[in-house]
Structure formats: structure tokens, C-alpha cells
Coordinates of C-alpha atoms in Angstrom, one line a residue:
X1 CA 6.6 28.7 19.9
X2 CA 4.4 26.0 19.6
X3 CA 1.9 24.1 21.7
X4 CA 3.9 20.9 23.5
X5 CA 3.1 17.5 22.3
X6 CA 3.0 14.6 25.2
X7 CA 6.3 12.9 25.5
X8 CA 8.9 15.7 24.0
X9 CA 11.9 16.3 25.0
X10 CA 14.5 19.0 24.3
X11 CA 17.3 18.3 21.9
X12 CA 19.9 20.1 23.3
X13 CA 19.4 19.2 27.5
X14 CA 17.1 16.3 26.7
X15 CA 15.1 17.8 29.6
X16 CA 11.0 16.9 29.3
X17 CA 9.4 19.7 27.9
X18 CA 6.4 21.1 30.3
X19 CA 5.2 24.8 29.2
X20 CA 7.2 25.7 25.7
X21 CA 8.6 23.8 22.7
X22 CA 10.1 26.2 19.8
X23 CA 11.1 24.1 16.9
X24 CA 13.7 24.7 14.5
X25 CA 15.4 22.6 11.8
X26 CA 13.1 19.4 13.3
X27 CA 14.5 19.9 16.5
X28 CA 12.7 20.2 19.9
X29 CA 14.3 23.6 22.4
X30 CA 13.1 24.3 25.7
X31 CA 12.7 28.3 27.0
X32 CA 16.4 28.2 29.0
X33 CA 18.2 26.3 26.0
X34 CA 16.3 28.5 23.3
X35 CA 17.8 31.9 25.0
X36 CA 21.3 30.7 25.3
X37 CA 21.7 29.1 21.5
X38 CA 19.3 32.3 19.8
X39 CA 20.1 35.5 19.8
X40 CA 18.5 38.8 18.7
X41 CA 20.6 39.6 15.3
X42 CA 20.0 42.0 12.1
X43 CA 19.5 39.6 9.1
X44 CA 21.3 39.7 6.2
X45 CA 18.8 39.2 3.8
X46 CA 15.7 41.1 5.1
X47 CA 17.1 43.4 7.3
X48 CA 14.8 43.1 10.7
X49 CA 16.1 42.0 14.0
X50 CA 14.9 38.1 14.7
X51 CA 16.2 35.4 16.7
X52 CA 18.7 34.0 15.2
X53 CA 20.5 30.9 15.3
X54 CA 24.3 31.4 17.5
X55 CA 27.1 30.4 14.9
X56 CA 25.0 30.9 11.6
X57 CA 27.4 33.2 9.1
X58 CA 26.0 34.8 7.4
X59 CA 23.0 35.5 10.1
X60 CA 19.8 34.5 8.4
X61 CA 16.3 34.3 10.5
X62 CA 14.1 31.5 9.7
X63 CA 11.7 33.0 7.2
X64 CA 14.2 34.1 5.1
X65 CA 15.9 30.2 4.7
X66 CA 12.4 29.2 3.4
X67 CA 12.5 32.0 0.5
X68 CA 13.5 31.0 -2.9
X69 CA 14.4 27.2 -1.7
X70 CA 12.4 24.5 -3.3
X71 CA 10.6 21.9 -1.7
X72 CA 12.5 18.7 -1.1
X73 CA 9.8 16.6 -1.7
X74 CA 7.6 18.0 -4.4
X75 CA 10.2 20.5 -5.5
X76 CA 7.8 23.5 -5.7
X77 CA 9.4 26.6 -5.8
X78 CA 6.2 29.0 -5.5
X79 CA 4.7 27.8 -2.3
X80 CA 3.2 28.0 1.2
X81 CA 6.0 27.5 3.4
X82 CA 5.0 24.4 6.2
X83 CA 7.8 23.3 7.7
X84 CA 11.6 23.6 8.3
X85 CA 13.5 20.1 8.3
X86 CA 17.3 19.3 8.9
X87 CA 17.3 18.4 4.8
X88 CA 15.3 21.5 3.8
X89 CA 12.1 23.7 3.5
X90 CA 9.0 22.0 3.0
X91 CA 5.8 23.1 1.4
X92 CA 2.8 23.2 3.7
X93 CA 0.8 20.2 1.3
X94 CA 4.2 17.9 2.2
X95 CA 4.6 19.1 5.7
X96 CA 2.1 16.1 6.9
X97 CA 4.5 13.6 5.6
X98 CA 7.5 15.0 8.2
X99 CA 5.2 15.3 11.2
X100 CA 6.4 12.9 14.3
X101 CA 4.2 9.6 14.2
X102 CA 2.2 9.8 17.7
X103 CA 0.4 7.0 19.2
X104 CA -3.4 7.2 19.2
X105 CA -5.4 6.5 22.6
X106 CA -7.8 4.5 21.1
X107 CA -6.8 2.5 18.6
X108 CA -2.8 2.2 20.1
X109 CA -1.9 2.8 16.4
X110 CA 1.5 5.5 15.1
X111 CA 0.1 7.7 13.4
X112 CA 0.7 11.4 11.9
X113 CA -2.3 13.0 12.0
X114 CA -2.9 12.5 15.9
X115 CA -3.5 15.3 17.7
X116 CA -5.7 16.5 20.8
X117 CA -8.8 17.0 19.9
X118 CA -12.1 18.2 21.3
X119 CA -15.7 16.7 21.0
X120 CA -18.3 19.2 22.0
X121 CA -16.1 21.4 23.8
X122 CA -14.1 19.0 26.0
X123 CA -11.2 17.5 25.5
X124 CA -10.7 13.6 24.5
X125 CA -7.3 13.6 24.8
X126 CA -4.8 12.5 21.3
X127 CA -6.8 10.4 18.5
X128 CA -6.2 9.9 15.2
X129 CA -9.1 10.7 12.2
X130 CA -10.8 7.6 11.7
X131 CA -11.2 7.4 15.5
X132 CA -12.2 10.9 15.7
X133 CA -14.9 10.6 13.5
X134 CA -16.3 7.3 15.0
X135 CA -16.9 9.6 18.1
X136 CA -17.4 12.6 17.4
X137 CA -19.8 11.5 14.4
X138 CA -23.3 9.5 14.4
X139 CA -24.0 7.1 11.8
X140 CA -27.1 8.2 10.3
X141 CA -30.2 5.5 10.2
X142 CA -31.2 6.6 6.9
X143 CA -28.5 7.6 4.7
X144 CA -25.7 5.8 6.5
X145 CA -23.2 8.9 6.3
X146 CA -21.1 10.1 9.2
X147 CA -22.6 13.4 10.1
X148 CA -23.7 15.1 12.9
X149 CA -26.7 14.2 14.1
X150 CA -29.4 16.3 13.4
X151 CA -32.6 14.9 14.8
X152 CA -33.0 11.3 17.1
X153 CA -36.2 9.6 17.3
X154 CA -38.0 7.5 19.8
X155 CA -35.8 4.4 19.6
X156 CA -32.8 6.7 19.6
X157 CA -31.7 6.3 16.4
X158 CA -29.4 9.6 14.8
X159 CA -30.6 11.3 11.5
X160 CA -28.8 13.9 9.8
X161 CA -29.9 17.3 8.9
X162 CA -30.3 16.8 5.0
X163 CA -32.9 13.2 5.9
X164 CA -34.6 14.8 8.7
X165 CA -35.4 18.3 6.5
X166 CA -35.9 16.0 3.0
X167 CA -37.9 13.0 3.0
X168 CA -36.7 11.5 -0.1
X169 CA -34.7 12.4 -3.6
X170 CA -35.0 10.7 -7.2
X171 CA -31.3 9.3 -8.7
X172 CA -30.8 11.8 -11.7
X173 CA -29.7 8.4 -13.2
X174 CA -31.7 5.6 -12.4
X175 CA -34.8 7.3 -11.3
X176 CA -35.5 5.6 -8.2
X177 CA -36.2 7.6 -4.7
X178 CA -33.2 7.7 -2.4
X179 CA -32.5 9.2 0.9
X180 CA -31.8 12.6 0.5
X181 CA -28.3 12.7 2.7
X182 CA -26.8 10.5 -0.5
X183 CA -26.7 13.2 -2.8
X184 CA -28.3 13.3 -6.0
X185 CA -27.1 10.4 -7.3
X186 CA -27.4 6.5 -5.7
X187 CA -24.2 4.4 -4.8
X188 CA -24.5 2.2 -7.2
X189 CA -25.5 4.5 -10.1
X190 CA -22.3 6.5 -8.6
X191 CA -19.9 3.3 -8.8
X192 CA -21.1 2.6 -12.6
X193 CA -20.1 6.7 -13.2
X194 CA -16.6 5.9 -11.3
X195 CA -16.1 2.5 -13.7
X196 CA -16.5 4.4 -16.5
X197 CA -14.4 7.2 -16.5
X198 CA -11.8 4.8 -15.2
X199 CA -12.2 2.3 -18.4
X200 CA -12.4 5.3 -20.5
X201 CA -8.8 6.9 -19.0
X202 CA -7.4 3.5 -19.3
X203 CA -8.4 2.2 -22.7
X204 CA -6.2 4.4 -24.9
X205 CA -3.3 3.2 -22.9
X206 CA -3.4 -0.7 -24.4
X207 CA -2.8 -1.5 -27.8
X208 CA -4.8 -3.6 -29.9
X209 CA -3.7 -7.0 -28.4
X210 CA -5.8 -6.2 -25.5
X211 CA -7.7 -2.8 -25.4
X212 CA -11.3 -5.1 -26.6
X213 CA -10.6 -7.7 -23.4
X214 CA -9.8 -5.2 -21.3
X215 CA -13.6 -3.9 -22.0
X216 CA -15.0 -6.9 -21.9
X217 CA -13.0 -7.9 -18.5
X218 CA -15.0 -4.6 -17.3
X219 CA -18.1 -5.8 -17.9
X220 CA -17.4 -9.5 -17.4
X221 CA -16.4 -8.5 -13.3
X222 CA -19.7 -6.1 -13.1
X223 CA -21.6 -9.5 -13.6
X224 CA -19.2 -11.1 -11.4
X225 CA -18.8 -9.4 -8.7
X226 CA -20.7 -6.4 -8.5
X227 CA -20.7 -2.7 -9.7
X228 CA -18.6 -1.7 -6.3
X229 CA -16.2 -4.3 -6.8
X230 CA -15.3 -3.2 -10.0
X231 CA -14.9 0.2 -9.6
X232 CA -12.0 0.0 -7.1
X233 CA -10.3 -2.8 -8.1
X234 CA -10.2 -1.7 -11.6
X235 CA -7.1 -0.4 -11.7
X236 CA -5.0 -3.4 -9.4
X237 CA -6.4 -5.5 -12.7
X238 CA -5.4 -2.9 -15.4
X239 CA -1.7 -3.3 -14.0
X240 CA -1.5 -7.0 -15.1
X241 CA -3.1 -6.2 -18.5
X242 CA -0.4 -3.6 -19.1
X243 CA 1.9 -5.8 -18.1
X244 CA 0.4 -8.6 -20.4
X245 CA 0.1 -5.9 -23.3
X246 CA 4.3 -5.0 -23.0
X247 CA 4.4 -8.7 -23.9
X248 CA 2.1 -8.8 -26.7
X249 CA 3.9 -6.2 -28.5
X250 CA 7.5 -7.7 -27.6
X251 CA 7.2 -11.2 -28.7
X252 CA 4.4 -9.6 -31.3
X253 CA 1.9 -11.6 -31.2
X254 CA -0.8 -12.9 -28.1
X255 CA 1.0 -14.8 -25.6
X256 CA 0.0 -18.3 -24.7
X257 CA -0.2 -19.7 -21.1
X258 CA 3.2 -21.3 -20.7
X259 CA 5.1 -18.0 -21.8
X260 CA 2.6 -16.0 -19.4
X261 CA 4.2 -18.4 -16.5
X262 CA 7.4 -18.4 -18.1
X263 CA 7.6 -14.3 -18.2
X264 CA 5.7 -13.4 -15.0
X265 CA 5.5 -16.4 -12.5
X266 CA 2.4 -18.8 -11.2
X267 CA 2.5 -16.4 -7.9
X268 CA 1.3 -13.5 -10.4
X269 CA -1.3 -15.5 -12.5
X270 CA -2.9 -16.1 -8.6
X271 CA -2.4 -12.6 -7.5
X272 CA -4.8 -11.8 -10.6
X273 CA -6.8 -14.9 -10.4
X274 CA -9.9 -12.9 -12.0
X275 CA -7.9 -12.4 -14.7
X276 CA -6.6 -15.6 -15.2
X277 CA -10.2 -16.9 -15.3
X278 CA -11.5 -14.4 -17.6
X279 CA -8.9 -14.9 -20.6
X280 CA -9.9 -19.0 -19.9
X281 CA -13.8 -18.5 -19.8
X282 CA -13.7 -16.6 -22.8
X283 CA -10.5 -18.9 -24.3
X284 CA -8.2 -16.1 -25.2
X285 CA -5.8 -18.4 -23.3
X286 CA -6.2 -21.9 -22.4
X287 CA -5.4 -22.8 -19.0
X288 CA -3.5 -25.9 -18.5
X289 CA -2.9 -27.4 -14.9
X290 CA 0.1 -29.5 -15.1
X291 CA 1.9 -26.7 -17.1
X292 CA 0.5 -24.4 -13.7
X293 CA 2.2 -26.9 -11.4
X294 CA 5.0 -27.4 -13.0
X295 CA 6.4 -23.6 -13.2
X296 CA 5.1 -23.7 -9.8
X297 CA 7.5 -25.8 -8.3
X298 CA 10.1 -24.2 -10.8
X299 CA 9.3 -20.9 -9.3
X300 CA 9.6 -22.0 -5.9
X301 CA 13.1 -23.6 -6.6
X302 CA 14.4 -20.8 -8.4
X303 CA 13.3 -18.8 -4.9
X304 CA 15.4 -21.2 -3.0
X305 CA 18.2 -21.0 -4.6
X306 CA 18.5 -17.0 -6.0
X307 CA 17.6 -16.4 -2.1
X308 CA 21.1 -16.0 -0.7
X309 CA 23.9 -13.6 -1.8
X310 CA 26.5 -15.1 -4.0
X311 CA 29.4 -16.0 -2.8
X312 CA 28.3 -17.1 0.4
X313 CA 28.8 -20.2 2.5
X314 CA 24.4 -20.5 2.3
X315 CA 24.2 -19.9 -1.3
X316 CA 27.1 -22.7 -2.1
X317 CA 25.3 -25.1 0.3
X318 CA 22.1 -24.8 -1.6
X319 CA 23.2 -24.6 -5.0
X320 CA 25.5 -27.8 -4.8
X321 CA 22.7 -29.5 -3.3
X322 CA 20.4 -28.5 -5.5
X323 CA 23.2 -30.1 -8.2
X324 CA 23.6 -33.1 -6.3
X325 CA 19.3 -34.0 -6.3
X326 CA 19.2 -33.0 -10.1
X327 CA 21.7 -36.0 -10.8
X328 CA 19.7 -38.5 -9.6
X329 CA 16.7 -37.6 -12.0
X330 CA 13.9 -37.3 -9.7
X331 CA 10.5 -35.6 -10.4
X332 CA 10.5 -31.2 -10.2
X333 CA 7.8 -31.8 -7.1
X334 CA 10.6 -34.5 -5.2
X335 CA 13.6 -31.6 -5.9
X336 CA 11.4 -28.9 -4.5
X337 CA 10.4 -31.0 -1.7
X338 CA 13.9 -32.0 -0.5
X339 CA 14.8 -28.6 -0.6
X340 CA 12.7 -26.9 1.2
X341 CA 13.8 -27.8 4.6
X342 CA 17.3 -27.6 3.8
X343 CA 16.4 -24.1 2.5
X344 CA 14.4 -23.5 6.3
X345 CA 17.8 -24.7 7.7
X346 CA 20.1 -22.7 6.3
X347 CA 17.9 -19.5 6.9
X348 CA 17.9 -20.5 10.8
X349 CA 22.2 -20.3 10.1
X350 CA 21.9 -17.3 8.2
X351 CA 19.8 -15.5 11.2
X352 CA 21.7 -16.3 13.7
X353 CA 25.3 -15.7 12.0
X354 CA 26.7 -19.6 11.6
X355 CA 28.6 -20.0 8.0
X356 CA 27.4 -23.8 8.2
X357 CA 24.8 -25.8 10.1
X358 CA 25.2 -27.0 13.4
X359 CA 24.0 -29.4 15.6
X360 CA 22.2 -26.5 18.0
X361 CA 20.9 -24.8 14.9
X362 CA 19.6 -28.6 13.6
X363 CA 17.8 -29.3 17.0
X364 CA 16.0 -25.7 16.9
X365 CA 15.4 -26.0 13.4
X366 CA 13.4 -30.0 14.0
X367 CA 11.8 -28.2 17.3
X368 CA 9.5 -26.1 15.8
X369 CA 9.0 -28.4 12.6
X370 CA 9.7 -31.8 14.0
X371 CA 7.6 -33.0 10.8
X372 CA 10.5 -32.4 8.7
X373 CA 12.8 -34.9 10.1
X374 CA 12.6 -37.4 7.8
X375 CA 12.3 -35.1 4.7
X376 CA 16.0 -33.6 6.0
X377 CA 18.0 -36.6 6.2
X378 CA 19.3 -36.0 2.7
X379 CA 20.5 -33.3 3.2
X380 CA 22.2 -33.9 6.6
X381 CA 23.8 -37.2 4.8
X382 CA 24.9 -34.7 1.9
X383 CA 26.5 -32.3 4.5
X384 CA 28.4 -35.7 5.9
X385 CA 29.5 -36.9 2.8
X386 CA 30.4 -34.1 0.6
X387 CA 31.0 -31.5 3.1
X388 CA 32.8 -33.1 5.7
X389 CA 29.8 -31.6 7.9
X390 CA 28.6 -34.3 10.7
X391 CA 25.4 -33.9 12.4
X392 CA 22.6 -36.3 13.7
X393 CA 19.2 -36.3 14.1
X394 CA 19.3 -39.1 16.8
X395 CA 19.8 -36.6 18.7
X396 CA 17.9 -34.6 17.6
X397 CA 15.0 -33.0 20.5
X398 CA 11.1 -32.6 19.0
X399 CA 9.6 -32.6 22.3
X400 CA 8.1 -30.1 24.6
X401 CA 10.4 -29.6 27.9
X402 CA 10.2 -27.7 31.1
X403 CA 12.1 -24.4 31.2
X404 CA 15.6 -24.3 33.2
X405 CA 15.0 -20.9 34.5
X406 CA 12.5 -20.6 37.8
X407 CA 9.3 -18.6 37.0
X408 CA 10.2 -15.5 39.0
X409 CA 13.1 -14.7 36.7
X410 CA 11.4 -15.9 33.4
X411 CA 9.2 -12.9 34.3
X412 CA 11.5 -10.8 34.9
X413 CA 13.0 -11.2 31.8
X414 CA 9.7 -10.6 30.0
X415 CA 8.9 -7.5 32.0
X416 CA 12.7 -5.6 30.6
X417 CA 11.6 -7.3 27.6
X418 CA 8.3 -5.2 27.2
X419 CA 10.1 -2.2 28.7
X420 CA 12.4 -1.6 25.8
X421 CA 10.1 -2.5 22.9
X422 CA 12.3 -2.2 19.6
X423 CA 10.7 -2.8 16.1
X424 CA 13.1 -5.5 14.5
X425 CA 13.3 -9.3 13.9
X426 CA 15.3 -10.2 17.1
X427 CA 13.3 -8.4 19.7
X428 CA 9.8 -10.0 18.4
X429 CA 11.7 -13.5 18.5
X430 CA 13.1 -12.8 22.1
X431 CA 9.6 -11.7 23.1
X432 CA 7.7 -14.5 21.7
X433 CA 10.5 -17.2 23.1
X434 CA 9.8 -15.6 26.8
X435 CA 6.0 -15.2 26.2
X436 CA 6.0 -19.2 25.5
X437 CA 8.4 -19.8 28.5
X438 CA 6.8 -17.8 31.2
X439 CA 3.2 -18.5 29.6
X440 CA 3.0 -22.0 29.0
X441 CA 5.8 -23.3 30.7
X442 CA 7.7 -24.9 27.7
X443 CA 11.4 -24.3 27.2
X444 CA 12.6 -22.9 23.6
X445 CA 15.8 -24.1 22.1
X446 CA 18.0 -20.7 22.0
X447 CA 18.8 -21.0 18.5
X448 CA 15.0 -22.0 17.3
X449 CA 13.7 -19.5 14.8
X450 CA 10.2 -18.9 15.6
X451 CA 8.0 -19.4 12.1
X452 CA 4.6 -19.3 13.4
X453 CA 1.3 -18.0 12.1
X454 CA -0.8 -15.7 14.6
X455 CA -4.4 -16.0 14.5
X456 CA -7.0 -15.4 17.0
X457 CA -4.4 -14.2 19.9
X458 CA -2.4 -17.5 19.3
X459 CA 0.8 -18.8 18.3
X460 CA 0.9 -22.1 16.1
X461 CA 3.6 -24.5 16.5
X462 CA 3.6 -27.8 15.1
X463 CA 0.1 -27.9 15.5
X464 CA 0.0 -26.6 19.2
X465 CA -2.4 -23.1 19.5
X466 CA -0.6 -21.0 22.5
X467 CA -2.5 -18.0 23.6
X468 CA -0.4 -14.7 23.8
X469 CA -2.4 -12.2 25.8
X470 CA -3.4 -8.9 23.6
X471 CA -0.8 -6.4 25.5
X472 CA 2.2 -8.6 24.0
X473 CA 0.5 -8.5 20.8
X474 CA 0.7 -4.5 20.7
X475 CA 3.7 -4.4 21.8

């Protein structure tokens, strides 16, 4: 029997569970449901009388189905049992991983390690850790550690026990006086220790192509950015130099900057920018800007048109397209251009389940990115003459409108909406249509796809900022 967790309900009556919750298999039971579906039985294995499961042959009580079973998700054998799933046992170090995501009070957040707590003996009702601790702990004023505080002076400023009793200690490395709630050794002496022993776990791992740069792009990133900097992003940048190092050794030799872009994309080179820079200050390899842009727009295109499933009506569109501008010789950055909102178009089809573009999906499409009209008349003139597919842009709506619906039932709408949240693409594009119609009074096509940018509580379309209050934004 376990304590009962806010918003549980039983599994077998679906009843609300008030005063008792026994769990078995991940399932909720509530006192009347748990009598009539356990009984008392003689196990088969240990040979006590437990409460067993009604129906289970042979009758096995619940410690005994942990025994001997490995875990499902580490796949221990010799462990402390933590928890019994439909799938399995579970050991007690992977039993946080299959705990029900609760919602935190303060910061609204799912989470799995919410649970009531208590600060200074009354309760604060369910938070997560990180909000925890930013109550229940003081930041001290000279250390800057979350402790509890040990000693507050005039100006009410918290001090924990180890700077209030110590006044001041010397870093075992550098020799300079620290607070004494650090430890014995300073942050940034303990960063330089953390670099280290990450550059010397790493090293052995590269071959000669690029186990020297890889020492040097250590200490070239300490001057850069900073000891702290370098210590945790150390190993996001020892990826890409892997990475660059499997290509040494297959093409065997040092790779040059257009088979870098070739082999692993411009989107990577910019993802490791510091990289990037290092090997061209140091000119290991020489960076060349119109190679960049050009496997930049071949990347994009190559995006566009692997995007879609073969064999589909999208995929066709866009690849025969794609033929027909390649025919008429124009530059990579005109081809990508043309394409991109005929690729934008045929997503909006692909969303909303139409084998070929219509004139409803055209007018939601030019709604939210009127600025695109002129750049899609090719590929509305290709639809017409090689498709057989007539649509015009004439007709075509960019402007804002008035809603049809009356106010009262555009907020009606929006309250069931925010009744039933659901975590998918449809319901955040229902919500946001509604938010814009109730809010601001502006009528959204019903087969517009919404692709705006939030910043700052705001939705951006075509240019236009509109405010979404923060409640919609949670939910």
C-alpha cells in the first residue's frame, strides 16, 4: 500500500482514489477492487500465504516474480528490486525512469521526480528538485553554493556553515585564498583539472591524423573562450573530430574543405563552428566561401526533395519539378529558391491529407506567407501545364479579414479547446487558429498551416507580432 498521488485513479473501477492506492504490475487498485481481484493463497515458490493475484496459475506472490528475473532496462540479474512493470521487474537505480511524470506547482513543468515535499516541517505541496532547492535552499553571499543557511548578517544576506566557521582557504593549486564553502580547490583551477582528464581520456581515441589538433583545439578554446567553456563542451567538439578522424583514415589521407561538406553537410561545419574556425586559423584546412554556399544550397535541395516518401503523389510533384528547373540552366541559388515554396506547399497538402494542391490549400498557404506569391507562380504554371492541375493566385486572399463566427462562440470554442489539451501537431494548430480569432479578431483560412516563430509571448506572421497570453502558452 502506498501513499496516494493527486489525480489517481483506479484501473479496474476508474473510481478517484481518496485514502489507499496498492500498485501492482503499474496499475493503480482502490481497497474494494483490491479485495475482490487478490486473494490470500499459499505460493508456489516460497511457500507463505500472500495476496495473490485471482487467475495467476501457478499462484506466485509479488516478491517471488522479482526473484531471478533480470532487469528490463539494465538487465541486472543481482539487484535491489524497485519496481514491478506490465513488461517486467525493474531494479531500484532504473525504477526512476518508469515513475508517472507529475506536474510541478511551480514551475507547471512533467516531471518524474515530483513529489510532496516539506520545507521546515510544513508542507509545500508537489515540486520538482530544482524548484525545491531554490526554496528550501539560500544562496550563500560568499561562496555562492546552495546550502542551508547558517548565519545572516545585518543586511540579511545568508552564509553557510563552512564561510561563517572559516574565514578563508588557499587553492591547493593556484595558491590564492578562496572562500572556504568552495572546497579546497577554486572553480577555475577545478575546470582546468576537469579539461584535463577529459583530453587525456580522449586523446588515445584519434589516430595520428588528428590526435596533435585535437590538443591544440584544447588549448586554442581555453584562450578563446574560457577555462569553463572548455571543460563542458569538450566533448560536443570531440564528436566532430571523431567523426573527421573516420574520414582521415577512410579516404587515408587529411580531408580538404570541399570533401568535409561533401561527407558531412554545411549544417554540420556550422553546428561546430569553433571547429571550423580552428582548422582555418591554423590552415589545416582552408576555408572557401563560395564552395560553403554552394553545398549549401545543394544541401538544402537535396532536403527538399529526399523529404517525402517515394512513391508518393508529393515526392513525384517535387522531383519532376525539380527536373523541369534544372532544364532551363539556371544558377543552384535560383533552383533552391523556386523550390522552396513549392516545397512549403506541398507540406500544407501533405498535413492536411490532399494527394495534390488545391485552390483552398493555395489561399492558406499565400495567407500566412503572402511574400511568396510571386516566387510560386512557376510552380503553379508547372502544375497547369504539365499536370493538368489549374489553380490561380488572382484569387488568391493575403489580407487580414473579420472572423464569420460571433465572439461568444469563438470563445467557446477556445474554452473546450483548452479543456482537452492533447500534445500533437493538430491540437497546437487548432489552438493557435482560435487564439488569433478570438484574440485579435482576424479570421484564419481553415486549411492555413500555421509556421510562426514565438518569441516574447507573440506569434509572428508575415511580419504581424500577436500576443498569446501566457496560460495558452502552457497549455
Amino acid at each position: 500500500m502506498f501513499f496516494v498521488t493527486p489525480n489517481t485513479y483506479c484501473s479496474n473501477c476508474s473510481n478517484k482514489l481518496t485514502n489507499w492506492d496498492y500498485r501492482y504490475q503499474g496499475r493503480h487498485y482502490c481497497r474494494k477492487c483490491y479485495d475482490r481481484l487478490f486473494s490470500t493463497k499459499k505460493c508456489s515458490k516460497c511457500g507463505h500465504n500472500k495476496k495473490i493475484r485471482k487467475g495467476l496459475s501457478p499462484p506466485i506472490c509479488k516478491k517471488c516474480l522479482l526473484q531471478n528475473k533480470p532487469c528490463i532496462r539494465c538487465k541486472k540479474t543481482d539487484y535491489l528490486p524497485g519496481k514491478l512493470t506490465v513488461h517486467g521487474s525493474v531494479c531500484k537505480s532504473c525504477a526512476k525512469y518508469f515513475r508517472e511524470y507529475k506536474q510541478c506547482n511551480t514551475c507547471s513543468q512533467f516531471k518524474y521526480h515530483v513529489s510532496n515535499r516539506r520545507i521546515n516541517g510544513k508542507k509545500v505541496g508537489q515540486l520538482c528538485c530544482s524548484c525545491y532547492n531554490k526554496i528550501a535552499y539560500c544562496t550563500c553571499n560568499k561562496c555562492h553554493k546552495k546550502r542551508n543557511p547558517f548565519y545572516y548578517d545585518f543586511d540579511q544576506r545568508a552564509y553557510c556553515k563552512q564561510c561563517t566557521q572559516i574565514k578563508n582557504r588557499q587553492c591547493t593549486d593556484c595558491k590564492k585564498n578562496i572562500p572556504a564553502g568552495i572546497g579546497k580547490v577554486c572553480e577555475k583551477c577545478s575546470f582546468r583539472r576537469t579539461l584535463s582528464k577529459r583530453v587525456k581520456f580522449y586523446k588515445p581515441l584519434l589516430s595520428d591524423y588528428f590526435q596533435q589538433h585535437f590538443l591544440d583545439f584544447a588549448e586554442w578554446l581555453v584562450k578563446r573562450r574560457g577555462t569553463n567553456f572548455a571543460a563542458t563542451s569538450i566533448k560536443r567538439y570531440f564528436e566532430y573530430f571523431f567523426q573527421l578522424d573516420q574520414f582521415a583514415l577512410e579516404i587515408k589521407r587529411f580531408p580538404s574543405y570541399q570533401q568535409i561538406l561533401h561527407q558531412f553537410s554545411v549544417k554540420k561545419t556550422r553546428k561546430y563552428l569553433l571547429v571550423t574556425k580552428f582548422l582555418d586559423e591554423l590552415e589545416i584546412v582552408k576555408l572557401k566561401p563560395e564552395i560553403k554556399e554552394q553545398y549549401s544550397h545543394l544541401n538544402t535541395i537535396e532536403k527538399y526533395i529526399t523529404y517525402f516518401e517515394a512513391e508518393t503523389t508529393w515526392h513525384s510533384l517535387i522531383n519532376d519539378y525539380y527536373v523541369f528547373l534544372k532544364q532551363k540552366h539556371i544558377t543552384l541559388k535560383s533552383l533552391r529558391l523556386a523550390l522552396t515554396p513549392a516545397f512549403h506547399l506541398l507540406k500544407n497538402c501533405q498535413y492536411f491529407c490532399f494527394e495534390n494542391p488545391t485552390q483552398d490549400i493555395l489561399d492558406g498557404y499565400l495567407w500566412g506567407s503572402p511574400g511568396q506569391k510571386s516566387a510560386i507562380s512557376g510552380f503553379i504554371n508547372f502544375l497547369k501545364q504539365s499536370k493538368g492541375i489549374y489553380l490561380k493566385i488572382d484569387q488568391a486572399t493575403t489580407g487580414f479579414m473579420r472572423p464569420k463566427m460571433s465572439k461568444k462562440l469563438l470563445q467557446k470554442k477556445l474554452i473546450d479547446c483548452l479543456r482537452s489539451p492533447k500534445n500533437n501537431t493538430e491540437y497546437n494548430q487548432r489552438l493557435l487558429k482560435l487564439s488569433i480569432e478570438y484574440l485579435h479578431a482576424i479570421a484564419v483560412p481553415t486549411k492555413a498551416y500555421l509556421r510562426v516563430k514565438i518569441k516574447d509571448q507573440s506569434l509572428n506572421i508575415n511580419g504581424y507580432h500577436f500576443y498569446i497570453p501566457d496560460e495558452i502558452f502552457k497549455s
